[in-house]
Tab-separated table of N, CA and C in Angstrom:
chain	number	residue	atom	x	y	z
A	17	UNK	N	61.435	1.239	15.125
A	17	UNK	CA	61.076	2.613	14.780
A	17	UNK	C	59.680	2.596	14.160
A	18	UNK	N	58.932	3.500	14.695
A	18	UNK	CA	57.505	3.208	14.079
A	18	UNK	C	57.105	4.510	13.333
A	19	UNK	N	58.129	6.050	13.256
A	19	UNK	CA	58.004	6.784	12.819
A	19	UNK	C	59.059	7.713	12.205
A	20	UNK	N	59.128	8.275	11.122
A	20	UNK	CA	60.154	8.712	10.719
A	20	UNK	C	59.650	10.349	10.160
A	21	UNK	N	60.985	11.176	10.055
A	21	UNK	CA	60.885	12.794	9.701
A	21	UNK	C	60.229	12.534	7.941
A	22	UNK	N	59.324	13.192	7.797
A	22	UNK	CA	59.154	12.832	5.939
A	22	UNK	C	60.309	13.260	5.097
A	23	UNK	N	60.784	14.090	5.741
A	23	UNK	CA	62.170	14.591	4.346
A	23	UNK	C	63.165	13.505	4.330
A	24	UNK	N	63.510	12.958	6.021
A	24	UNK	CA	64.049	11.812	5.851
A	24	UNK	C	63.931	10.496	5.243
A	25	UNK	N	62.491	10.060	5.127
A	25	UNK	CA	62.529	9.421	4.751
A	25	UNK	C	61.956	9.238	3.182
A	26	UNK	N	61.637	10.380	2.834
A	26	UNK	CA	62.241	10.514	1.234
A	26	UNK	C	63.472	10.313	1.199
A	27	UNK	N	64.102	10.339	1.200
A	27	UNK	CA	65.894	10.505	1.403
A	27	UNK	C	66.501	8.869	1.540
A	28	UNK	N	65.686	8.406	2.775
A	28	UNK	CA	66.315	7.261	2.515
A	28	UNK	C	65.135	6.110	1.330
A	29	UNK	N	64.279	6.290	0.868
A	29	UNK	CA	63.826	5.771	0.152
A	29	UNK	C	64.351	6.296	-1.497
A	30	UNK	N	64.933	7.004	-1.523
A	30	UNK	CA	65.559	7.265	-2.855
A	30	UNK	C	65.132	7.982	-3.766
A	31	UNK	N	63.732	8.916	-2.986
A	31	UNK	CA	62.947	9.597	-4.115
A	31	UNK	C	63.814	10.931	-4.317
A	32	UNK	N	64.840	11.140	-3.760
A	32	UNK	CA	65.803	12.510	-4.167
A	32	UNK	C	67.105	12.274	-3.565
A	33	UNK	N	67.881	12.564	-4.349
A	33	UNK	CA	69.440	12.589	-4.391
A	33	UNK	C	69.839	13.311	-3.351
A	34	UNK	N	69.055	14.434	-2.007
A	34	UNK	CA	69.755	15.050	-1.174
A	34	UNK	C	68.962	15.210	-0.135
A	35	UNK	N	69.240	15.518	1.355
A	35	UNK	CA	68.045	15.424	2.267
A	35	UNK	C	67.119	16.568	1.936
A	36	UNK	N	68.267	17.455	1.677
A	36	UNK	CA	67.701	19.218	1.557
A	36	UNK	C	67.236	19.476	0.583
A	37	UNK	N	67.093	18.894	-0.454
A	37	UNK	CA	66.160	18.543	-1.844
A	37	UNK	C	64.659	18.205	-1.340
A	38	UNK	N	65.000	17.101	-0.159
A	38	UNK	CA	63.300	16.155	-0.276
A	38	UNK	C	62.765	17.164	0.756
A	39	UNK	N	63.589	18.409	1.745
A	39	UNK	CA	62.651	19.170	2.118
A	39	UNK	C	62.171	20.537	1.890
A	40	UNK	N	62.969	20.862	0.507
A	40	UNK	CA	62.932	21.841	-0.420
A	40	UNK	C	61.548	21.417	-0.940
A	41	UNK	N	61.345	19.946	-1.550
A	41	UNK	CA	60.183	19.362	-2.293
A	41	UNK	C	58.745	19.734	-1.446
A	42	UNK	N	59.145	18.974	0.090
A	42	UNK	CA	58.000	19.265	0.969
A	42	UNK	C	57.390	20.761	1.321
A	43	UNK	N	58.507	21.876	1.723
A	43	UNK	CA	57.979	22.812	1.678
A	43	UNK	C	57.870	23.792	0.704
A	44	UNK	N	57.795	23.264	-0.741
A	44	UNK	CA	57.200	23.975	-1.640
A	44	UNK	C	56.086	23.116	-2.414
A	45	UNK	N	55.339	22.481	-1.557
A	45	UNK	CA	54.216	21.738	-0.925
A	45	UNK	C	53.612	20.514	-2.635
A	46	UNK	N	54.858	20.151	-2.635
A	46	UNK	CA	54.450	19.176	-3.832
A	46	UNK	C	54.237	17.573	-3.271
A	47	UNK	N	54.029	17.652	-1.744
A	47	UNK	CA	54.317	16.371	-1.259
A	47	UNK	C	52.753	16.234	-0.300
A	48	UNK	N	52.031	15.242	-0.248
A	48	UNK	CA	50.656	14.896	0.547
A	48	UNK	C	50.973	13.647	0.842
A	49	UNK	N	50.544	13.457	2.494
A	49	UNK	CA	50.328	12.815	3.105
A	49	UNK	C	48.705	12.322	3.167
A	50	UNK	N	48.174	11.005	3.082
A	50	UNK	CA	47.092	10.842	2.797
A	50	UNK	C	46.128	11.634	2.479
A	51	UNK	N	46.745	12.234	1.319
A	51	UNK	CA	45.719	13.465	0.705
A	51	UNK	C	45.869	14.497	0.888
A	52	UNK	N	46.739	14.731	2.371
A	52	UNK	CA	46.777	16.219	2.374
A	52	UNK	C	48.159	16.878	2.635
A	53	UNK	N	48.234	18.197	1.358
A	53	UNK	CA	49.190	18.627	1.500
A	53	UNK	C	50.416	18.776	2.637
A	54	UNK	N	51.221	18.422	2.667
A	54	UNK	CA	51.778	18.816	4.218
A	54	UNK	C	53.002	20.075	3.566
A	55	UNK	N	53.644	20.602	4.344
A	55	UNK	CA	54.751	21.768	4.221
A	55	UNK	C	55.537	21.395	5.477
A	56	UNK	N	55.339	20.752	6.176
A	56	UNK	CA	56.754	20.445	6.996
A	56	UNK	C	57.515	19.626	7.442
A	57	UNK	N	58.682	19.915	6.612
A	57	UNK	CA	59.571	18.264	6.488
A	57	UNK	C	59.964	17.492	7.750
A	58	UNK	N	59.769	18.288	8.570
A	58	UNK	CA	59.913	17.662	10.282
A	58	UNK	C	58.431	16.500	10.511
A	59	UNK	N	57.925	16.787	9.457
A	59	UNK	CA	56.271	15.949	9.868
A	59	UNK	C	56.772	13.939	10.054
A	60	UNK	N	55.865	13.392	10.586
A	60	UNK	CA	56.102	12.021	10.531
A	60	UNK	C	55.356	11.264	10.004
A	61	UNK	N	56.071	10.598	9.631
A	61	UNK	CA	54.852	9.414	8.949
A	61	UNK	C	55.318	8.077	9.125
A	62	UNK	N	54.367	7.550	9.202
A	62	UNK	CA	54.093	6.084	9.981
A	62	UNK	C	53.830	5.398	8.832
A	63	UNK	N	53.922	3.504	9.627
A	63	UNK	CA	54.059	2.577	8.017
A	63	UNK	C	52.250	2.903	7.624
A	64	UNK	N	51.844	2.165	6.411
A	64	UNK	CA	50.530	2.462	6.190
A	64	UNK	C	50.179	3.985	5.707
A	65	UNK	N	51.211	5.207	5.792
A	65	UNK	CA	50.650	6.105	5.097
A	65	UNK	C	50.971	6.062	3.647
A	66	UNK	N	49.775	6.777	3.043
A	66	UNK	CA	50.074	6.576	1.218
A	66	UNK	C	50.563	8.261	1.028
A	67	UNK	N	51.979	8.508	0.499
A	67	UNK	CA	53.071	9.527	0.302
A	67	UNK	C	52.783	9.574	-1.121
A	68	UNK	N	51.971	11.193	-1.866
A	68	UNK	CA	52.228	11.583	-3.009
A	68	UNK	C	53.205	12.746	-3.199
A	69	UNK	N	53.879	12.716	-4.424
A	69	UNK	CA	54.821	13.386	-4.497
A	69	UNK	C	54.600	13.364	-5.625
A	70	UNK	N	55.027	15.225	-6.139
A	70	UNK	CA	54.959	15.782	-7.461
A	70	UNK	C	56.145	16.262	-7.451
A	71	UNK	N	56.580	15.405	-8.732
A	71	UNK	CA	57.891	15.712	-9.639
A	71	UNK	C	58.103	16.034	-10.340
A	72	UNK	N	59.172	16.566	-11.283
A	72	UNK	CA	59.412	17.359	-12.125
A	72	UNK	C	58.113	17.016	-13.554
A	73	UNK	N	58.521	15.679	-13.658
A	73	UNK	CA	57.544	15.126	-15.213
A	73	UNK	C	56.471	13.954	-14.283
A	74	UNK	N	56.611	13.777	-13.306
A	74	UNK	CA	55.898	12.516	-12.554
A	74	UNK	C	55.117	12.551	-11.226
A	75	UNK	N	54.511	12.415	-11.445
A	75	UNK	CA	53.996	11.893	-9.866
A	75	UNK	C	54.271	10.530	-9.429
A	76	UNK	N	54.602	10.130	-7.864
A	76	UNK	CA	54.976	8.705	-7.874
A	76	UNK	C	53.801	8.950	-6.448
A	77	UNK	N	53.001	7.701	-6.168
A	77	UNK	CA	52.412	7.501	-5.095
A	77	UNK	C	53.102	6.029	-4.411
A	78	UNK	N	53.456	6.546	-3.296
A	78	UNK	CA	53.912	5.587	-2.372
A	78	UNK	C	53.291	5.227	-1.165
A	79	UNK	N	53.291	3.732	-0.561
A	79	UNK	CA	52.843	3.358	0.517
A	79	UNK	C	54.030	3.091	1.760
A	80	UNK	N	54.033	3.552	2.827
A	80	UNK	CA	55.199	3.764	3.551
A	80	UNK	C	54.676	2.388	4.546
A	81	UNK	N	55.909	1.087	3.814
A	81	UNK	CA	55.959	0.312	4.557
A	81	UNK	C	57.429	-0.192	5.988
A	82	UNK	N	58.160	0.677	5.882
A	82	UNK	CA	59.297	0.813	6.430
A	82	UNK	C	60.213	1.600	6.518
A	83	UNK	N	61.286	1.616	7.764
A	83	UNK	CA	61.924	2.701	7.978
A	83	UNK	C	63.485	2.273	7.905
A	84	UNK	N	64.240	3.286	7.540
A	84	UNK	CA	65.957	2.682	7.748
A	84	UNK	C	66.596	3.419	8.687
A	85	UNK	N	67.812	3.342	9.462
A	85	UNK	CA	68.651	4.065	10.275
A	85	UNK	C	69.505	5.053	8.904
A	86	UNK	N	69.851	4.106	8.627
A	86	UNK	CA	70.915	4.790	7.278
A	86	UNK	C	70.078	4.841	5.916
A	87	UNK	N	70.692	5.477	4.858
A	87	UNK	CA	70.735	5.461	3.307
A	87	UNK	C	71.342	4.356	2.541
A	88	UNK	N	70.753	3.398	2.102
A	88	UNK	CA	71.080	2.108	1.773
A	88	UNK	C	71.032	2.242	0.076
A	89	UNK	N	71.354	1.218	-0.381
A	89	UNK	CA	71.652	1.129	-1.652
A	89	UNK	C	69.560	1.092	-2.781
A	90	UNK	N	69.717	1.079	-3.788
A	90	UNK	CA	68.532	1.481	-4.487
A	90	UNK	C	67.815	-0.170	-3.870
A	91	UNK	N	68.251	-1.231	-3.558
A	91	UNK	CA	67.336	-1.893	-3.253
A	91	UNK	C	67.161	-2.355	-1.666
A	92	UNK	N	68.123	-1.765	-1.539
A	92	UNK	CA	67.362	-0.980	0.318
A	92	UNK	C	66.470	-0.366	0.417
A	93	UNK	N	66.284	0.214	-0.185
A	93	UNK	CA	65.865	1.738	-0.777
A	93	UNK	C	64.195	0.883	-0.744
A	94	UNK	N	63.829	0.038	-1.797
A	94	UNK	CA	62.743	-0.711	-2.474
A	94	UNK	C	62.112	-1.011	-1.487
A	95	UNK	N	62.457	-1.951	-0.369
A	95	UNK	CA	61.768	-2.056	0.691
A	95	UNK	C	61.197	-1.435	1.420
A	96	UNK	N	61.247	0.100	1.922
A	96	UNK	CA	60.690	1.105	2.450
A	96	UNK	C	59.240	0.921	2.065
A	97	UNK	N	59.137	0.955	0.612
A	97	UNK	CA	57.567	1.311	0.075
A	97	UNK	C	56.897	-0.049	-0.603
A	98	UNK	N	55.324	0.616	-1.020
A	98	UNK	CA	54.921	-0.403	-2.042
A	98	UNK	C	54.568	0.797	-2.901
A	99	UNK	N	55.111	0.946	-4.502
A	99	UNK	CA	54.921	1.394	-5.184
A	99	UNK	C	53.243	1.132	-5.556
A	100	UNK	N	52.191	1.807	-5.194
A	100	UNK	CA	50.594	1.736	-5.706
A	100	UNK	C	50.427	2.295	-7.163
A	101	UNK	N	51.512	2.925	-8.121
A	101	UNK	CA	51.288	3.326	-9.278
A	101	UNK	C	51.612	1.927	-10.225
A	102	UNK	N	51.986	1.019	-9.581
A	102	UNK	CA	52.120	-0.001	-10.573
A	102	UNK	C	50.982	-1.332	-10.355
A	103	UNK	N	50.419	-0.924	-9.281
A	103	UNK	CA	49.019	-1.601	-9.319
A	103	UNK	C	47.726	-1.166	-10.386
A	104	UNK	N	48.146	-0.052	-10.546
A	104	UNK	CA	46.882	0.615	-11.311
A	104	UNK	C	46.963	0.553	-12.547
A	105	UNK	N	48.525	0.157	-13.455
A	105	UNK	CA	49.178	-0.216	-14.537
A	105	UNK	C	48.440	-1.542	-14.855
């Protein structure tokens, strides 16, 4: 798989507890794809894109290194990305 739905794969990366949450998030446009806003959770994204997301108290920036069929456990989950906010720490 070289591309995945973005709400999905918020979802399976663990950044929200429901699918319809991570595309509630996207289209009330707290979510950019290399910089730029996107609004539609049908959008795709490929490994190598950097995924910001604004959260309630946080922003988390992610690098989308992988995709899952299913919703796997929190360290299933880990592999999807490279967290870039803890490089800058």
């Amino acid at each position: 798989m070289e591309r995945q739905r973005l709400d999905k794969w918020l979802w399976h990366a663990r950044v929200v507890k429901a699918r319809t949450s991570a595309a509630a998030l996207v289209e009330a446009g707290h979510v950019r794809i290399n910089g730029v806003r996107e609004k539609a959770p049908g959008h795709p994204v490929k490994a190598g894109d950097v995924v910001t997301i604004g959260l309630d108290r946080s922003v988390r920036v992610l690098k989308v290194v992988g995709f899952a069929e299913r919703r796997g456990d929190a360290s299933a989950a880990r592999v999807l990305y490279d967290d870039l906010q803890d490089r800058r720490e």
